[in-house]
Amino acid sequence: MTNELRVTVWNEYRHEKRSDEIAAIYPNGIHDAIATMLNAQPGIKAGTATLDEPEHGLTDDVLTNTDVLIWWGHMAHHEVKDAIVDKVHQRVLNGMGLIALHSAHFSKIFRRVMGTACSLKWREIGEKHRLWVTAPGHPIVDGLGEYFEVPHCEMYGEFFDIPQPDALVFISWFQGGEVFRSGACWYRGRGKVFYFQPGHETLPIYHHSEVQQVITNAVRWCAPVDVVGFREMSQAPNVQPLEKISDEA
Ligand code: ZN
């Protein structure tokens, strides 16, 4: 493994091509905005992949050489091939980090790793969003205050149908009254998964400094850990005892 963290930012890349308003915010796509931001961080090298590329840009070679995969999708979740979801899932179980952003709550890969419906409430009126830190010792909140605000956002509200997180990093308050578990971590096999709510396509949320800080921190937290000789998660080996076991009492 190289010392540089290898990130792939995946985007379905449809909204930006169909709407001038969205293209004005993300001229080269949300994936490009996030990858450019990450490439300005020390020790991170980010590439991109999109839905309309062959194998959605997630070839075996790309997946093998990805430490952390960031996923953004909204209108085309159903177009993602199950065979690719299977491969991404196996990579997560074997150590690749996965960061699901905003509407990726309904992506095939996030629902697969969660095992629940991942449904929620939503409202799109551009209200204020305040994210409270609920795990002040967690690396994902490094550099933040006890809360930060996104001035205009899409509301996501509880009940969010996810399994209990292994660490809940943010709880959000929205101006309209709802709350939401907006930053949550899970372990899956050798891999780590982070869900992060901010990011509606018609709002410049990925240009927001605290949102960028969280994504950068999350990339570092999700990085694989090198466990020498650890088995593939698809294997369930029958093994010999480490100590000699005798029948004598
Ligand atoms: Zn949205």
Coordinates of C-alpha atoms and ligand atoms in Angstrom, one line a residue:
M1 CA 0.0 0.0 0.0
T2 CA 1.3 3.5 -0.8
N3 CA 1.3 6.1 1.9
E4 CA -1.0 8.3 -0.2
L5 CA -4.7 7.6 0.4
R6 CA -6.3 6.7 -2.9
V7 CA -9.9 8.0 -3.1
T8 CA -12.4 7.5 -5.9
V9 CA -15.3 9.9 -6.0
W10 CA -18.3 8.3 -7.7
N11 CA -21.2 10.4 -9.1
E12 CA -24.1 9.4 -11.3
Y13 CA -23.5 12.8 -13.0
R14 CA -26.9 13.4 -14.4
H15 CA -28.3 16.5 -12.7
E16 CA -25.3 18.6 -13.7
K17 CA -25.8 17.8 -17.4
R18 CA -29.5 18.5 -17.4
S19 CA -29.8 21.7 -15.4
D20 CA -28.0 25.0 -16.0
E21 CA -28.7 26.0 -12.4
I22 CA -26.9 22.9 -11.1
A23 CA -24.1 23.1 -13.7
A24 CA -23.4 26.7 -12.6
I25 CA -22.7 25.4 -9.1
Y26 CA -20.8 22.3 -10.2
P27 CA -19.5 23.0 -13.7
N28 CA -17.6 19.7 -14.0
G29 CA -19.9 17.8 -11.7
I30 CA -20.2 17.2 -8.0
H31 CA -17.5 14.4 -8.3
D32 CA -15.0 16.9 -9.8
A33 CA -15.7 19.5 -7.0
I34 CA -15.1 16.9 -4.3
A35 CA -12.1 15.4 -5.9
T36 CA -10.5 18.8 -6.6
M37 CA -11.0 19.7 -2.9
L38 CA -9.5 16.4 -1.7
N39 CA -6.5 16.7 -4.1
A40 CA -5.6 19.9 -2.3
Q41 CA -5.3 18.0 1.0
P42 CA -1.9 16.5 1.9
G43 CA -1.6 12.7 1.5
I44 CA -4.8 12.3 -0.5
K45 CA -5.0 11.5 -4.2
A46 CA -8.5 11.5 -5.6
G47 CA -9.9 10.3 -8.9
T48 CA -13.4 10.1 -10.2
A49 CA -15.8 7.6 -11.7
T50 CA -19.3 8.1 -13.1
L51 CA -22.4 6.0 -14.0
D52 CA -22.1 6.3 -17.8
E53 CA -18.5 5.1 -18.0
P54 CA -18.0 1.4 -18.8
E55 CA -18.6 -0.6 -15.5
H56 CA -19.7 2.8 -14.1
G57 CA -16.0 3.6 -13.9
L58 CA -15.6 1.0 -11.2
T59 CA -13.4 -1.6 -13.0
D60 CA -11.6 -4.3 -11.0
D61 CA -8.4 -2.2 -11.4
V62 CA -10.1 1.0 -10.1
L63 CA -11.6 -0.8 -7.1
T64 CA -8.4 -2.7 -6.2
N65 CA -6.6 0.6 -6.2
T66 CA -9.2 2.5 -4.2
D67 CA -8.8 2.9 -0.4
V68 CA -11.9 5.0 0.1
L69 CA -14.9 5.3 -2.3
I70 CA -17.2 8.3 -2.0
W71 CA -20.7 7.8 -3.5
W72 CA -23.1 10.5 -4.7
G73 CA -26.3 9.4 -6.5
H74 CA -29.9 10.6 -6.6
M75 CA -32.0 10.1 -9.7
A76 CA -30.4 7.0 -11.2
H77 CA -29.8 4.6 -8.3
H78 CA -31.7 1.9 -10.2
E79 CA -29.3 2.1 -13.2
V80 CA -26.4 0.9 -11.1
K81 CA -25.7 -2.7 -12.1
D82 CA -26.1 -5.3 -9.3
A83 CA -22.8 -6.9 -10.4
I84 CA -20.9 -3.7 -9.7
V85 CA -22.7 -3.3 -6.4
D86 CA -21.6 -6.9 -5.5
K87 CA -18.0 -6.0 -6.2
V88 CA -18.1 -2.8 -4.3
H89 CA -19.7 -4.6 -1.4
Q90 CA -16.9 -7.2 -1.3
R91 CA -14.3 -4.5 -1.4
V92 CA -15.9 -2.8 1.6
L93 CA -16.0 -6.1 3.5
N94 CA -12.3 -6.5 2.7
G95 CA -11.3 -3.1 3.9
M96 CA -12.2 -0.3 1.4
G97 CA -13.9 2.7 3.1
L98 CA -17.3 3.9 1.8
I99 CA -18.7 7.4 2.3
A100 CA -22.3 7.8 1.3
L101 CA -23.3 11.4 0.8
H102 CA -26.8 12.9 1.0
S103 CA -29.2 11.2 -1.4
A104 CA -26.9 8.2 -1.5
H105 CA -29.0 7.0 1.4
F106 CA -31.1 5.3 -1.2
S107 CA -28.2 4.0 -3.3
K108 CA -28.0 0.3 -3.9
I109 CA -24.6 0.0 -2.2
F110 CA -25.6 1.9 0.9
R111 CA -28.8 -0.1 1.3
R112 CA -26.8 -3.3 0.8
V113 CA -24.2 -2.5 3.5
M114 CA -27.0 -1.3 5.9
G115 CA -29.5 -4.1 5.3
T116 CA -32.4 -1.8 6.0
A117 CA -34.7 0.4 3.9
C118 CA -32.7 3.6 4.6
S119 CA -35.9 5.7 4.1
L120 CA -36.4 9.1 5.6
K121 CA -38.5 12.3 5.4
W122 CA -37.5 15.2 3.3
R123 CA -38.5 18.7 2.4
E124 CA -36.9 21.1 -0.1
I125 CA -37.4 24.7 0.9
G126 CA -33.8 25.8 1.6
E127 CA -34.1 26.1 5.3
K128 CA -31.3 26.4 7.9
H129 CA -29.5 23.3 9.0
R130 CA -27.5 23.0 12.2
L131 CA -25.3 20.0 12.8
W132 CA -24.4 19.2 16.4
V133 CA -21.3 17.2 17.2
T134 CA -22.3 14.1 19.2
A135 CA -18.9 12.3 19.3
P136 CA -16.3 15.0 20.3
G137 CA -13.5 12.5 20.4
H138 CA -14.1 11.1 16.9
P139 CA -11.5 11.9 14.2
I140 CA -14.3 12.9 11.8
V141 CA -15.0 16.1 13.9
D142 CA -11.4 17.1 14.1
G143 CA -11.1 20.9 13.7
L144 CA -14.9 21.7 14.1
G145 CA -16.7 23.5 16.8
E146 CA -19.5 22.0 18.9
Y147 CA -21.8 22.7 15.9
F148 CA -21.7 24.2 12.5
E149 CA -24.5 25.5 10.2
V150 CA -25.4 25.2 6.5
P151 CA -27.5 28.2 5.8
H152 CA -29.7 26.7 3.1
C153 CA -30.3 23.0 2.7
E154 CA -32.7 20.2 2.0
M155 CA -34.3 18.8 5.2
Y156 CA -33.9 15.1 5.9
G157 CA -35.9 14.0 9.0
E158 CA -36.3 11.0 11.3
F159 CA -37.2 8.3 11.2
F160 CA -34.1 7.4 9.2
D161 CA -34.3 3.6 8.8
I162 CA -30.7 2.7 9.4
P163 CA -29.2 0.1 11.8
Q164 CA -27.9 1.6 15.1
P165 CA -24.6 3.3 14.2
D166 CA -21.4 2.2 15.7
A167 CA -20.6 5.8 16.3
L168 CA -23.1 8.7 15.8
V169 CA -21.0 11.8 15.0
F170 CA -23.7 14.4 14.2
I171 CA -27.3 15.0 15.0
S172 CA -29.0 17.7 12.9
W173 CA -31.6 20.3 13.7
F174 CA -33.6 21.8 10.9
Q175 CA -35.4 25.2 11.0
G176 CA -38.7 23.4 10.3
G177 CA -38.4 21.4 13.5
E178 CA -37.1 18.0 12.5
V179 CA -34.0 16.3 13.7
F180 CA -31.8 13.8 11.8
R181 CA -28.8 11.5 12.5
S182 CA -26.8 13.3 9.8
G183 CA -23.3 11.7 10.4
A184 CA -23.0 8.1 11.3
C185 CA -20.3 5.4 11.2
W186 CA -20.4 1.6 10.9
Y187 CA -17.9 -1.2 10.7
R188 CA -18.6 -3.8 8.1
G189 CA -16.1 -6.7 8.0
R190 CA -12.8 -5.0 7.7
G191 CA -14.3 -1.9 6.1
K192 CA -15.7 1.3 7.5
V193 CA -18.8 3.2 6.3
F194 CA -19.7 6.8 6.9
Y195 CA -23.0 8.4 6.0
F196 CA -23.1 12.2 5.8
Q197 CA -26.3 14.2 5.1
P198 CA -25.2 17.6 3.5
G199 CA -25.1 17.9 -0.2
H200 CA -28.3 18.7 -2.3
E201 CA -27.4 19.2 -5.9
T202 CA -29.0 22.7 -6.3
L203 CA -27.2 24.1 -3.3
P204 CA -23.4 24.9 -3.1
I205 CA -22.9 22.7 -0.1
Y206 CA -19.7 21.0 -1.2
H207 CA -18.1 24.4 -1.4
H208 CA -18.9 24.9 2.3
S209 CA -15.7 24.8 4.4
E210 CA -16.9 22.7 7.4
V211 CA -18.6 20.2 5.0
Q212 CA -15.3 19.9 3.2
Q213 CA -13.5 19.4 6.5
V214 CA -15.8 16.6 7.5
I215 CA -15.4 14.8 4.1
T216 CA -11.6 15.1 4.4
N217 CA -11.6 13.8 7.9
A218 CA -14.0 11.0 6.9
V219 CA -11.7 9.9 4.1
R220 CA -8.9 9.6 6.7
W221 CA -11.1 7.7 9.2
C222 CA -12.4 5.3 6.5
A223 CA -8.9 4.4 5.3
P224 CA -8.2 0.7 5.4
V225 CA -6.1 -0.7 8.2
D226 CA -3.3 -3.1 7.3
V227 CA -3.8 -6.4 9.1
V228 CA -1.0 -8.7 8.0
G229 CA -2.3 -11.9 6.4
F230 CA -5.9 -11.3 7.4
R231 CA -8.3 -13.5 5.4
E232 CA -10.7 -12.5 2.7
M233 CA -14.2 -12.0 4.3
S234 CA -15.7 -14.5 1.8
Q235 CA -13.7 -17.3 3.4
A236 CA -14.7 -19.3 6.4
P237 CA -11.8 -21.6 7.0
N238 CA -11.7 -24.8 9.1
V239 CA -8.6 -24.4 11.2
Q240 CA -6.3 -26.4 13.5
P241 CA -6.0 -25.4 17.2
L242 CA -3.1 -23.1 18.1
E243 CA -2.4 -25.1 21.2
K244 CA -2.0 -28.9 21.5
I245 CA -5.2 -30.2 23.0
S246 CA -5.0 -33.5 24.8
D247 CA -7.8 -35.8 26.0
E248 CA -6.2 -36.1 29.4
A249 CA -7.8 -34.0 32.1
Ligands
ZN1 ZN -31.2 16.4 -2.2

